[in-house]
């Protein structure tokens, strides 16, 4: 049961009845009074207060007071939650009270009415059990009530009280009469203080103010503040009611107009469409700033005639707003093992990408608010970059959208057109988000290196905001003209080359390089993915055809030679079509495709090892080159003829490669004697260096060692080993410097049937990325000086016996990023 509390209505809602003061003389107040702690209220002299009593101490106090017909002291607690207050928990000023009425409400519950008689001050507590008792000192008002200033204050108090009562319609009319009937100024101040709605501390301050003038001024301040609060509250209430009334009136009139149109049969489709559009906007759960713009546009649309062109523009804009996924998010599938199985099922190899996707899912599982990563897969055509995006979407359980950027030259394709243009539309990113239907799809940005630029702007510059994790949460499309959050999107870009991608754009993406496949990997891909896919596309099954491993081997070695598997898939499709013709003609027995059957269907082998054939004569060396489609072999042919010491270079060479040829010739002339070459060999001889595949431009320093080897072979008459290829930059002093693209070049050598590869010593670390099959089937020779290369590349050592050979050194400039 609750402790002593005011009973009935709140003090501010109904004035407490007050009796005139002077009901007890100071001499009649005992020096020791039982103390009744009161919480959540302050009791004033002259007041009549109903109380509900539940504490055992208070019940004992009430019983003794009623039995002995004695007065009690009512003192307010400092903290209402205190269950057993002591001296420090009570205020020092209280009110002497008489119990007027007592009712027993239950076994331990009493209801009583007390009347305030006079103020007193607690001097000290003299008893704590069974209830509190204190030695008290009676207190009287200090100022005479006949004082003129006191009379003026009383008039002001009554005036203010009347105004406050008028501002509070919930108070009864008798409240004004009650205030007017009180003539004693102290009683008036106590009455108003008891009934004004102010904090307990301020009411206690009025009780403790003994000086009558000071007390009346204090009550005047409280009442004045209450009046201002009530005035402001009524003003706000009136304004809100007025706004509500205006809104309700508009709604009522619109409903009336709608009903009249329906009755007359004039209800057009436009009104129905606008109502439907409004419902769609509500369901879209728009952000507050977007909702404000959309509502403003909708209100404007309602005033535009349907036949106006402006109506169509506004209507289309709102349709886009309603259709975009402002708050729809698909739940990520964060099962790491499931994602690993899905990625392995769809793609063979490409371990780096799979590892990165699993890392993203693992971090997302641990930290739910992670932003979507921006990956860029760089590699030659046909290695599975584009199809990888779909696998990522399946593994994460997200929607997948593909956005092709190849050939895009207009900035508006990215950011959209402004609505002032005829036929304006949002940019491709907003269109893709609408197609996805969720805020967090996997978005494939295909061929990002094929972006162009012209007088219509630079799309790659517009992509900077889209692909910046710090900015894309507020992506601004010119058509929408409101911020759209792209930070939850997982972007996966693809490119064949990094060079065409501008530096700032490249810096915003995480680059993952995908290189070519080995023969073994191609055969596995064909067996697991390509053959089943092509059988399905050609209406065949395992009962019609069986492709043996030897057929896949000859397809990968003799009919295709590429970094990816796109041409391999085409050759498998050729075989399936040939079988489909026979099956459609009635030949139902199962056809086994072996090496001979492949040759029968596809004709003569397209590729064969020409290394041995090319290097049959001195002056031909096999180099390794990097291309956008993966690595490739580069044959360098040298020949000499009668002349005057000139050197001719052919094959669309860049400046760097021409300089490498010049440096190689100079090095040979300086080493002629140790190599057994006539030092004056250029006096009556011209040299011609040719790089076959003349229609393809070639440049870079990595052909330096190959050029030097070809020239040495020509001038010494010693052939280059047909099973050996090489790469590296040669300096004028004969040092072999590191080059880039080692993995692509080694895979190209492996595809071409090369058995030995000569690499710069400082490229040894790059072999970590080369597949194990290629490393196991190739012999690697690491060179620091050109003499090492010549000894390993030529069939016999070109150095004369006893000739001085420079010591091997590793001095030289740092490795090139790319050759």
Tab-separated table of N, CA, C and O in Angstrom, residues 191-240:
chain	number	residue	atom	x	y	z
A	191	UNK	N	-3.068	29.857	0.645
A	191	UNK	CA	-4.062	29.203	-0.209
A	191	UNK	C	-3.560	29.084	-1.651
A	191	UNK	O	-3.618	28.021	-2.266
A	192	UNK	N	-3.045	30.209	-2.180
A	192	UNK	CA	-2.576	30.208	-3.574
A	192	UNK	C	-1.362	29.297	-3.730
A	192	UNK	O	-1.258	28.511	-4.679
A	193	UNK	N	-0.415	29.369	-2.781
A	193	UNK	CA	0.786	28.533	-2.858
A	193	UNK	C	0.426	27.050	-2.807
A	193	UNK	O	1.050	26.218	-3.476
A	194	UNK	N	-0.614	26.708	-2.013
A	194	UNK	CA	-1.009	25.313	-1.901
A	194	UNK	C	-1.600	24.784	-3.190
A	194	UNK	O	-1.498	23.591	-3.490
A	195	UNK	N	-2.224	25.653	-3.982
A	195	UNK	CA	-2.965	25.195	-5.152
A	195	UNK	C	-2.281	25.476	-6.495
A	195	UNK	O	-2.732	24.982	-7.522
A	196	UNK	N	-1.214	26.293	-6.499
A	196	UNK	CA	-0.531	26.551	-7.755
A	196	UNK	C	0.385	25.363	-8.073
A	196	UNK	O	0.956	24.748	-7.174
A	197	UNK	N	0.470	25.034	-9.370
A	197	UNK	CA	1.238	23.854	-9.805
A	197	UNK	C	2.698	24.227	-10.027
A	197	UNK	O	3.101	24.608	-11.121
A	198	UNK	N	3.490	24.127	-8.939
A	198	UNK	CA	4.931	24.421	-9.006
A	198	UNK	C	5.659	23.302	-8.276
A	198	UNK	O	5.044	22.529	-7.537
A	199	UNK	N	6.980	23.173	-8.459
A	199	UNK	CA	7.733	22.108	-7.779
A	199	UNK	C	7.622	22.192	-6.252
A	199	UNK	O	7.395	23.260	-5.680
A	200	UNK	N	7.809	21.024	-5.591
A	200	UNK	CA	7.706	20.922	-4.135
A	200	UNK	C	8.685	21.866	-3.444
A	200	UNK	O	8.365	22.490	-2.425
A	201	UNK	N	9.895	21.996	-4.024
A	201	UNK	CA	10.914	22.842	-3.396
A	201	UNK	C	10.447	24.287	-3.292
A	201	UNK	O	10.715	24.982	-2.288
A	202	UNK	N	9.742	24.773	-4.335
A	202	UNK	CA	9.281	26.165	-4.324
A	202	UNK	C	8.131	26.354	-3.341
A	202	UNK	O	8.026	27.392	-2.681
A	203	UNK	N	7.256	25.347	-3.230
A	203	UNK	CA	6.190	25.438	-2.237
A	203	UNK	C	6.758	25.444	-0.822
A	203	UNK	O	6.304	26.195	0.053
A	204	UNK	N	7.792	24.617	-0.577
A	204	UNK	CA	8.420	24.564	0.737
A	204	UNK	C	9.072	25.907	1.067
A	204	UNK	O	9.068	26.347	2.219
A	205	UNK	N	9.641	26.553	0.023
A	205	UNK	CA	10.253	27.878	0.246
A	205	UNK	C	9.204	28.878	0.717
A	205	UNK	O	9.473	29.737	1.573
A	206	UNK	N	7.957	28.797	0.193
A	206	UNK	CA	6.868	29.690	0.642
A	206	UNK	C	6.513	29.391	2.094
A	206	UNK	O	6.325	30.306	2.909
A	207	UNK	N	6.451	28.074	2.427
A	207	UNK	CA	6.120	27.697	3.804
A	207	UNK	C	7.164	28.219	4.775
A	207	UNK	O	6.840	28.643	5.888
A	208	UNK	N	8.435	28.189	4.368
A	208	UNK	CA	9.516	28.596	5.269
A	208	UNK	C	9.707	30.101	5.336
A	208	UNK	O	10.506	30.581	6.139
A	209	UNK	N	9.008	30.866	4.487
A	209	UNK	CA	9.131	32.338	4.503
A	209	UNK	C	8.179	32.887	5.572
A	209	UNK	O	6.951	32.898	5.392
A	210	UNK	N	8.777	33.319	6.687
A	210	UNK	CA	7.962	33.794	7.822
A	210	UNK	C	7.508	35.233	7.605
A	210	UNK	O	6.384	35.613	7.960
A	211	UNK	N	8.362	36.066	7.016
A	211	UNK	CA	8.004	37.466	6.759
A	211	UNK	C	6.845	37.512	5.759
A	211	UNK	O	6.939	36.959	4.653
A	212	UNK	N	5.767	38.138	6.144
A	212	UNK	CA	4.534	38.110	5.347
A	212	UNK	C	4.719	38.765	3.990
A	212	UNK	O	4.273	38.262	2.962
A	213	UNK	N	5.377	39.957	3.971
A	213	UNK	CA	5.581	40.656	2.685
A	213	UNK	C	6.446	39.818	1.737
A	213	UNK	O	6.136	39.696	0.547
A	214	UNK	N	7.522	39.267	2.270
A	214	UNK	CA	8.401	38.450	1.425
A	214	UNK	C	7.649	37.235	0.887
A	214	UNK	O	7.815	36.834	-0.275
A	215	UNK	N	6.780	36.629	1.761
A	215	UNK	CA	6.029	35.459	1.324
A	215	UNK	C	5.054	35.814	0.210
A	215	UNK	O	4.915	35.095	-0.788
A	216	UNK	N	4.367	36.958	0.368
A	216	UNK	CA	3.383	37.360	-0.644
A	216	UNK	C	4.068	37.683	-1.977
A	216	UNK	O	3.553	37.369	-3.046
A	217	UNK	N	5.268	38.312	-1.897
A	217	UNK	CA	6.003	38.612	-3.135
A	217	UNK	C	6.448	37.310	-3.837
A	217	UNK	O	6.408	37.202	-5.064
A	218	UNK	N	6.857	36.350	-3.017
A	218	UNK	CA	7.293	35.071	-3.585
A	218	UNK	C	6.128	34.370	-4.288
A	218	UNK	O	6.271	33.857	-5.396
A	219	UNK	N	4.953	34.375	-3.620
A	219	UNK	CA	3.762	33.759	-4.226
A	219	UNK	C	3.351	34.523	-5.472
A	219	UNK	O	2.909	33.942	-6.468
A	220	UNK	N	3.515	35.853	-5.442
A	220	UNK	CA	3.175	36.686	-6.604
A	220	UNK	C	4.039	36.290	-7.806
A	220	UNK	O	3.551	36.198	-8.946
A	221	UNK	N	5.327	36.050	-7.561
A	221	UNK	CA	6.225	35.617	-8.650
A	221	UNK	C	5.800	34.247	-9.208
A	221	UNK	O	5.756	34.043	-10.424
A	222	UNK	N	5.479	33.311	-8.297
A	222	UNK	CA	5.055	31.977	-8.752
A	222	UNK	C	3.789	32.062	-9.581
A	222	UNK	O	3.662	31.428	-10.631
A	223	UNK	N	2.843	32.887	-9.117
A	223	UNK	CA	1.564	33.008	-9.810
A	223	UNK	C	1.722	33.694	-11.159
A	223	UNK	O	1.092	33.317	-12.152
A	224	UNK	N	2.590	34.697	-11.198
A	224	UNK	CA	2.842	35.415	-12.456
A	224	UNK	C	3.463	34.484	-13.501
A	224	UNK	O	3.095	34.499	-14.670
A	225	UNK	N	4.415	33.654	-13.052
A	225	UNK	CA	5.038	32.700	-13.966
A	225	UNK	C	4.025	31.676	-14.470
A	225	UNK	O	4.020	31.308	-15.649
A	226	UNK	N	3.159	31.221	-13.555
A	226	UNK	CA	2.120	30.268	-13.947
A	226	UNK	C	1.192	30.873	-14.995
A	226	UNK	O	0.789	30.217	-15.958
A	227	UNK	N	0.876	32.170	-14.826
A	227	UNK	CA	-0.004	32.836	-15.792
A	227	UNK	C	0.643	32.891	-17.178
A	227	UNK	O	-0.002	32.594	-18.191
A	228	UNK	N	1.947	33.219	-17.250
A	228	UNK	CA	2.630	33.301	-18.544
A	228	UNK	C	2.696	31.931	-19.218
A	228	UNK	O	2.514	31.816	-20.431
A	229	UNK	N	2.948	30.897	-18.391
A	229	UNK	CA	2.997	29.531	-18.951
A	229	UNK	C	1.647	29.146	-19.530
A	229	UNK	O	1.541	28.577	-20.622
A	230	UNK	N	0.579	29.462	-18.792
A	230	UNK	CA	-0.766	29.119	-19.269
A	230	UNK	C	-1.120	29.888	-20.532
A	230	UNK	O	-1.743	29.341	-21.451
A	231	UNK	N	-0.726	31.146	-20.600
A	231	UNK	CA	-0.987	31.950	-21.806
A	231	UNK	C	-0.301	31.325	-23.023
A	231	UNK	O	-0.904	31.162	-24.090
A	232	UNK	N	0.996	30.984	-22.855
A	232	UNK	CA	1.751	30.394	-23.963
A	232	UNK	C	1.161	29.031	-24.358
A	232	UNK	O	1.036	28.715	-25.547
A	233	UNK	N	0.783	28.245	-23.361
A	233	UNK	CA	0.197	26.938	-23.642
A	233	UNK	C	-1.102	27.063	-24.427
A	233	UNK	O	-1.348	26.337	-25.389
A	234	UNK	N	-1.927	28.021	-24.023
A	234	UNK	CA	-3.201	28.235	-24.732
A	234	UNK	C	-2.972	28.720	-26.156
A	234	UNK	O	-3.701	28.350	-27.088
A	235	UNK	N	-1.924	29.550	-26.328
A	235	UNK	CA	-1.604	30.060	-27.661
A	235	UNK	C	-1.171	28.920	-28.588
A	235	UNK	O	-1.622	28.812	-29.735
A	236	UNK	N	-0.288	28.044	-28.047
A	236	UNK	CA	0.175	26.889	-28.842
A	236	UNK	C	-1.000	25.978	-29.169
A	236	UNK	O	-1.152	25.496	-30.293
A	237	UNK	N	-1.837	25.742	-28.173
A	237	UNK	CA	-2.993	24.867	-28.372
A	237	UNK	C	-3.922	25.413	-29.450
A	237	UNK	O	-4.416	24.671	-30.307
A	238	UNK	N	-4.118	26.729	-29.425
A	238	UNK	CA	-4.991	27.356	-30.432
A	238	UNK	C	-4.392	27.229	-31.826
A	238	UNK	O	-5.099	26.952	-32.802
A	239	UNK	N	-3.066	27.432	-31.901
A	239	UNK	CA	-2.406	27.344	-33.206
A	239	UNK	C	-2.511	25.920	-33.766
A	239	UNK	O	-2.789	25.721	-34.953
A	240	UNK	N	-2.281	24.913	-32.907
A	240	UNK	CA	-2.373	23.523	-33.352
A	240	UNK	C	-3.786	23.181	-33.794
A	240	UNK	O	-4.015	22.557	-34.828
